[in-house]
Structures are given as structure tokens and as C-alpha cells.
């Protein structure tokens, strides 16, 4: 539980910090007055003021905000430095900057992973790379680096042999012949059914072969991986919209649970997860839904075409519609989270 909370705070905190930093930096660059830069919601835990801006960390680490003067034209007390008084182009830059930063962050994370941790490719050997705590393999006493020689007497020559020997044994104990440090012993493991992969698992990952690319290659690989994930995400979202299915949606509970599970594998997998989630956040924030950055950008496009902003009443209605849509999505995601946690579905 402690690891899950720590991993969730780290991932949410990093993503929100980078996102809000994009809005903050561009607001300052375009001459807007920023009254507060906050990470989290709720009561202030820590705060200090530098110049005209208060910087704070708040109790609930599930978001953050920039208090930019003049976001509400009827309450602008910053004059020409208010958001509403700036050119449309400046406001567009500020609105888009958060998502752009979420697209940039994975480039740095992936570069750091490739350059410092190397590029890992799966080893074909039946050797346990990572044994997850609390899973059947760990409970049976297996450790990282153990080589599986046989399952119920059947020799295991490759990792694929091992996976195939386990996948259809949910709830049924299997006897593993294991080699560790030149010694051979037998361990009995009872695989459990994993609904996400639809097969039995014992909670292990295969070993990997690692090489260390140079600076330039690491940068190239970071760009390639970011592009590939973006393409995959857009394609998946397109299919979800076509099928009108929200079964794959996950809310804060689900994301926190996943962060805790990934953190058990190590810090590098957690950074990979943060990069993946950052791209997801960047895409979702660009949806043309009022109350999201994409919705704000859409209203600015309308203003640019009309030559004048929408009326305060129209803005208020669109914001209310956006908030209702977001609440409905959050309820659906939370329902999915509860189903996964309680029923494993």
C-alpha cells in the first residue's frame, strides 16, 4: 500500500508539474499576471511567494492549477496583463502549452532510460528476470535469476516453453525444477488467472539482454518510441469512440493501482509508465470538450473567426456542459476501477 501511494504521488506529481509548468511559463512569457502556481488541490501544505506569484503544494496530489489573472473577463483586476486582454494568439499558446509539455516529457524520460539504463531485449532463456512480490512465484520462494529447468518433469528449453507450461494451469499447482547458484531444487507454484491477459500467471518477468546506445542513438530511439506510442494511443481512442465503449477507461484509483504494480518492477518501469501516462494526458487534454484545454482552444478558434469573444453567458453554459461531461466520464472510470479492484475484471 505504501509503495502504491508513493508511486501514484510520484507519477501524478510529475505529470501535473510538467503540465502546469507549460501553462505557467508561457503565461509569464506573454506578459500575463500569475497569482498562484499550485500542485495538488485542497488545503495548502507548503507555500511561499516570489514576486507577484505564490507557489504552493496542496494536500490532494491529483491535479494542480495556475491562477492566471483575467481568466474570467468579469473579474479581471490585472488590466492589460489579464488573460482576457491578451491577443488570441497569446492565449492559444498558453492553453496548448500544458499538453505540449506532456508530449515533450516522454522524450526526456525515454532518452534517459535508453542512455542510462540501456535498451533491453527479451532473452529466450527460461530465466526469471523479475519475481514480483506477493505473487505465486515469490510465495513459492523463487528469486530473480533462477533458471527453470522443467515443469512437472517436462524440460524447459526457452522462455516460451515456460510461459506455455504455465498459462493453462490456473488454480492447479505445478512443480518447477529450478537451478540456482549451481544447485537444483523443486518448487511448487499455483498459477492464478489474470483477466487482462486471459491466462494463468505466476508473477514473473523474463530476463533481458541489455545494450547501451550512445547519446545520438538514445535521442533517436526516444523520438521513435514516443511516436509509436502516440500512434497506438490515437488508434485505440479512435476504436473506442467508434465502438462507444468505455470499458478500458481508468480513473485515479485504477492509475494508482497500476503505478503501484509497475513500481514493484523497479524505477525504470515506473518512468516508462509515467511517460506513457504523460502522452495519454496530453492527448485527452486536447479533446474539444469545454473545461479541458482542447475546449478552451476551440472557443479561442471561434473567437478568432468571429473577431470577438463569446459572451460570458455562452462561455458559462459551455463550461457547465464540459464539467458535466467530465463528471460522467469520471463516474464511468471510477466504476471501472472498482470493478477491477474488487472483481479483478
XYZ file of C-alpha atoms in Angstrom:
345
model
C 0.000 0.000 0.000
C 2.807 2.426 0.897
C 4.576 1.686 -2.396
C 1.342 2.206 -4.335
C 0.702 5.570 -2.681
C 4.314 6.705 -3.172
C 4.314 5.616 -6.830
C 0.971 7.323 -7.500
C 2.110 10.576 -5.868
C 5.338 10.496 -7.884
C 3.590 9.858 -11.221
C 0.700 12.278 -10.686
C 3.026 14.905 -9.245
C 5.483 14.699 -12.161
C 2.779 14.852 -14.827
C 0.892 17.697 -13.209
C 4.079 19.655 -12.505
C 5.168 19.455 -16.145
C 1.681 20.225 -17.491
C 1.095 23.234 -15.272
C 4.659 24.427 -15.804
C 3.838 24.726 -19.504
C 0.857 26.987 -18.783
C 2.854 28.935 -16.181
C 5.948 29.577 -18.305
C 4.020 30.688 -21.385
C 1.711 32.906 -19.305
C 4.770 34.657 -17.888
C 6.391 34.861 -21.338
C 3.312 36.528 -22.820
C 3.107 39.072 -20.003
C 0.171 37.676 -18.046
C -0.007 38.006 -14.274
C 0.060 34.638 -12.497
C -1.193 34.895 -8.917
C -0.562 31.262 -7.908
C 1.164 28.155 -9.227
C -0.158 25.113 -7.343
C 0.490 21.380 -7.407
C -2.477 19.484 -5.995
C -5.833 20.631 -4.656
C -7.278 21.276 -1.221
C -5.520 22.867 1.774
C -2.005 24.230 1.329
C 0.776 22.105 2.787
C 3.665 24.358 1.765
C 3.635 27.766 0.117
C 5.936 30.701 -0.496
C 5.834 33.845 -2.602
C 8.341 35.067 -5.160
C 7.461 38.370 -6.729
C 3.756 38.508 -7.533
C 3.256 34.710 -7.623
C 2.521 32.316 -4.751
C 3.940 28.811 -5.215
C 2.144 26.059 -3.284
C 1.875 22.309 -2.754
C -1.573 21.187 -1.675
C -2.942 18.163 0.157
C -4.571 16.220 -2.702
C -1.911 15.305 -5.319
C -4.362 14.564 -8.128
C -4.048 17.751 -10.142
C -2.886 21.328 -9.993
C -3.621 24.767 -11.371
C -2.352 28.181 -12.362
C -4.329 31.142 -11.070
C -3.885 33.452 -14.067
C -5.473 36.869 -13.619
C -8.255 37.707 -16.057
C -9.364 34.170 -16.936
C -12.842 35.443 -16.095
C -13.274 38.731 -18.036
C -15.818 39.967 -15.483
C -13.246 39.664 -12.663
C -10.128 40.952 -14.394
C -8.184 43.162 -11.992
C -4.881 42.964 -13.880
C -5.687 45.407 -16.666
C -3.676 44.764 -19.824
C -1.856 41.909 -18.055
C -5.051 39.904 -17.676
C -5.531 36.752 -19.736
C -8.690 38.110 -21.365
C -6.871 41.248 -22.591
C -4.106 39.408 -24.419
C -4.232 38.635 -28.169
C -5.904 35.388 -29.198
C -2.562 34.003 -30.362
C -1.021 34.515 -26.905
C -3.955 32.828 -25.196
C -3.758 29.896 -27.633
C -0.082 29.412 -26.780
C -0.834 29.366 -23.051
C -3.721 26.906 -23.433
C -1.794 24.467 -25.655
C 1.453 24.653 -23.652
C 0.306 22.181 -20.987
C -0.375 19.356 -23.441
C 2.754 20.192 -25.434
C 4.818 19.764 -22.275
C 3.151 16.387 -21.712
C 4.319 15.382 -25.196
C 7.852 16.659 -24.525
C 8.302 14.962 -21.131
C 8.327 11.386 -22.560
C 11.116 12.367 -24.962
C 13.345 13.221 -21.983
C 12.210 10.215 -19.941
C 12.787 7.747 -22.778
C 16.132 9.358 -23.619
C 17.256 8.995 -20.009
C 16.068 5.389 -19.881
C 17.861 4.431 -23.115
C 21.061 6.339 -22.319
C 21.480 5.371 -18.661
C 19.564 2.073 -18.311
C 20.194 0.809 -21.827
C 17.983 -0.903 -24.377
C 16.700 -4.250 -23.197
C 15.529 -7.081 -25.414
C 13.848 -10.233 -24.072
C 16.163 -13.168 -23.512
C 14.996 -16.500 -24.967
C 16.395 -18.326 -21.915
C 13.953 -19.716 -19.275
C 15.485 -17.475 -16.617
C 13.432 -15.361 -14.189
C 14.315 -11.696 -14.633
C 11.933 -10.205 -12.060
C 9.874 -12.027 -9.445
C 7.014 -9.801 -8.282
C 6.444 -9.558 -4.546
C 3.234 -11.112 -3.250
C 2.682 -13.218 -6.371
C 2.661 -17.052 -6.507
C 6.283 -17.347 -7.659
C 7.567 -15.167 -4.823
C 5.431 -17.025 -2.295
C 6.996 -20.288 -3.530
C 10.469 -18.927 -2.789
C 11.606 -18.221 -6.358
C 14.074 -15.369 -6.899
C 15.430 -13.210 -9.701
C 17.962 -15.129 -11.760
C 16.521 -18.593 -11.128
C 16.597 -20.870 -14.189
C 13.558 -23.107 -14.744
C 14.765 -26.492 -15.962
C 11.420 -28.309 -16.086
C 7.704 -28.060 -15.308
C 6.154 -31.299 -13.997
C 9.109 -33.173 -15.480
C 8.842 -31.559 -18.951
C 12.167 -29.885 -19.893
C 12.085 -26.126 -20.498
C 14.488 -25.017 -23.250
C 13.152 -21.481 -23.829
C 11.115 -18.765 -22.099
C 8.237 -19.552 -24.469
C 8.258 -23.133 -23.174
C 7.941 -21.822 -19.619
C 5.067 -19.458 -20.470
C 3.278 -22.226 -22.346
C 3.731 -24.607 -19.434
C 2.085 -22.174 -17.016
C -0.661 -20.414 -18.996
C -3.262 -23.197 -18.836
C -2.704 -24.164 -15.190
C -4.797 -21.603 -13.300
C -5.578 -22.922 -9.822
C -3.611 -26.118 -10.384
C -0.217 -26.480 -8.665
C 2.784 -27.156 -10.906
C 6.183 -28.482 -9.853
C 9.127 -26.478 -11.118
C 12.643 -27.861 -11.276
C 14.830 -24.828 -10.650
C 18.556 -24.168 -10.818
C 20.090 -21.507 -8.563
C 23.808 -20.973 -7.994
C 24.725 -24.392 -9.398
C 22.210 -26.188 -7.174
C 18.903 -27.762 -8.254
C 15.692 -27.830 -6.227
C 11.940 -28.229 -6.701
C 9.334 -25.521 -6.038
C 5.566 -25.919 -6.159
C 3.706 -22.928 -7.609
C -0.039 -22.433 -8.080
C -0.678 -20.029 -11.007
C -3.548 -17.548 -10.751
C -5.784 -16.400 -13.593
C -5.090 -12.894 -14.912
C -8.166 -11.361 -16.570
C -6.218 -8.716 -18.510
C -4.092 -11.300 -20.366
C -6.723 -14.046 -20.078
C -4.255 -16.701 -18.969
C -2.674 -18.112 -15.847
C 0.355 -16.299 -14.432
C 2.781 -16.795 -11.549
C 4.049 -13.196 -11.263
C 7.403 -13.268 -13.033
C 9.060 -11.478 -15.927
C 11.693 -12.949 -18.216
C 15.322 -11.897 -18.160
C 16.621 -9.396 -20.700
C 19.753 -8.682 -22.700
C 20.858 -5.053 -22.384
C 22.993 -2.802 -24.570
C 23.824 0.877 -24.056
C 23.311 3.175 -27.060
C 25.163 6.485 -27.367
C 23.741 9.996 -26.966
C 22.511 10.442 -30.550
C 21.015 6.955 -30.862
C 19.282 7.352 -27.488
C 17.670 10.567 -28.737
C 16.578 8.878 -31.968
C 15.122 5.923 -30.091
C 13.250 8.285 -27.734
C 11.616 10.055 -30.685
C 10.743 6.738 -32.350
C 9.218 5.251 -29.208
C 7.229 8.412 -28.431
C 5.875 8.486 -31.983
C 4.960 4.802 -31.902
C 3.085 5.138 -28.604
C 1.235 8.240 -29.809
C 0.117 6.404 -32.947
C -1.024 3.425 -30.879
C -2.962 5.660 -28.463
C -4.721 7.647 -31.190
C -5.672 4.411 -32.958
C -7.013 2.918 -29.707
C -9.022 6.054 -28.896
C -10.460 6.057 -32.416
C -11.670 2.474 -31.940
C -13.122 3.275 -28.509
C -15.082 6.200 -29.977
C -16.332 4.082 -32.886
C -17.471 1.318 -30.544
C -18.808 3.792 -27.947
C -17.148 1.654 -25.297
C -15.670 2.959 -22.057
C -14.666 -0.424 -20.673
C -10.952 0.413 -20.906
C -11.234 3.752 -19.083
C -9.318 4.026 -15.822
C -9.648 6.747 -13.189
C -7.310 7.856 -10.397
C -7.875 4.640 -8.429
C -7.010 2.456 -11.394
C -3.982 4.547 -12.337
C -2.714 4.483 -8.739
C -3.124 0.703 -8.642
C -1.220 0.318 -11.913
C 1.510 2.664 -10.675
C 1.958 0.531 -7.566
C 2.171 -2.668 -9.612
C 4.710 -1.147 -12.024
C 6.765 0.283 -9.144
C 7.272 -3.268 -7.851
C 9.221 -3.950 -11.061
C 11.632 -1.069 -10.448
C 12.179 2.630 -11.043
C 12.828 2.333 -14.794
C 9.462 0.616 -15.469
C 7.829 3.350 -13.365
C 9.454 6.021 -15.571
C 8.172 4.155 -18.641
C 4.689 4.166 -17.112
C 4.948 7.908 -16.367
C 5.957 8.593 -19.978
C 3.046 6.520 -21.274
C 0.599 8.285 -18.957
C 2.005 11.707 -19.889
C 1.242 11.089 -23.567
C -2.232 9.891 -22.602
C -2.830 13.037 -20.565
C -1.594 15.240 -23.406
C -3.988 13.650 -25.902
C -7.021 13.628 -23.595
C -6.488 17.270 -22.646
C -6.755 18.232 -26.312
C -10.262 16.767 -26.635
C -12.616 19.591 -27.744
C -14.619 19.322 -24.520
C -15.370 22.520 -22.588
C -13.378 22.644 -19.323
C -10.461 20.810 -20.976
C -7.607 22.624 -22.734
C -8.966 21.447 -26.079
C -12.317 23.043 -25.279
C -10.647 26.334 -24.357
C -8.674 26.221 -27.585
C -11.874 25.599 -29.581
C -13.542 28.688 -28.080
C -10.448 30.720 -28.962
C -10.696 29.486 -32.552
C -14.336 30.611 -32.621
C -13.266 33.992 -31.245
C -10.569 34.312 -33.910
C -13.138 33.631 -36.665
C -15.838 35.899 -35.187
C -13.437 38.685 -34.321
C -14.848 38.885 -30.792
C -15.105 36.531 -27.812
C -18.159 34.526 -26.879
C -20.469 36.214 -24.406
C -19.934 35.467 -20.689
C -23.272 33.637 -20.664
C -22.308 31.415 -23.599
C -18.935 30.665 -22.001
C -20.614 29.796 -18.720
C -23.026 27.377 -20.411
C -20.265 25.656 -22.376
C -18.145 25.317 -19.235
C -21.060 23.793 -17.337
C -21.660 21.282 -20.146
C -17.967 20.392 -20.113
C -17.948 19.871 -16.363
C -20.999 17.582 -16.584
C -19.345 15.510 -19.340
C -16.127 15.213 -17.322
C -18.056 14.152 -14.221
C -19.862 11.453 -16.223
C -16.553 10.193 -17.618
C -15.052 10.221 -14.124
C -18.001 8.233 -12.752
C -17.602 5.665 -15.538
C -13.838 5.422 -14.962
C -14.332 5.083 -11.203
C -16.891 2.330 -11.752
C -14.348 0.501 -13.919
C -11.697 0.976 -11.217
C -13.948 -0.507 -8.529
C -14.805 -3.493 -10.747
C -11.096 -4.148 -11.407
C -10.112 -3.826 -7.766
C -12.947 -5.882 -6.273
C -13.647 -8.437 -9.007
C -10.356 -8.368 -10.944
C -12.300 -7.714 -14.128
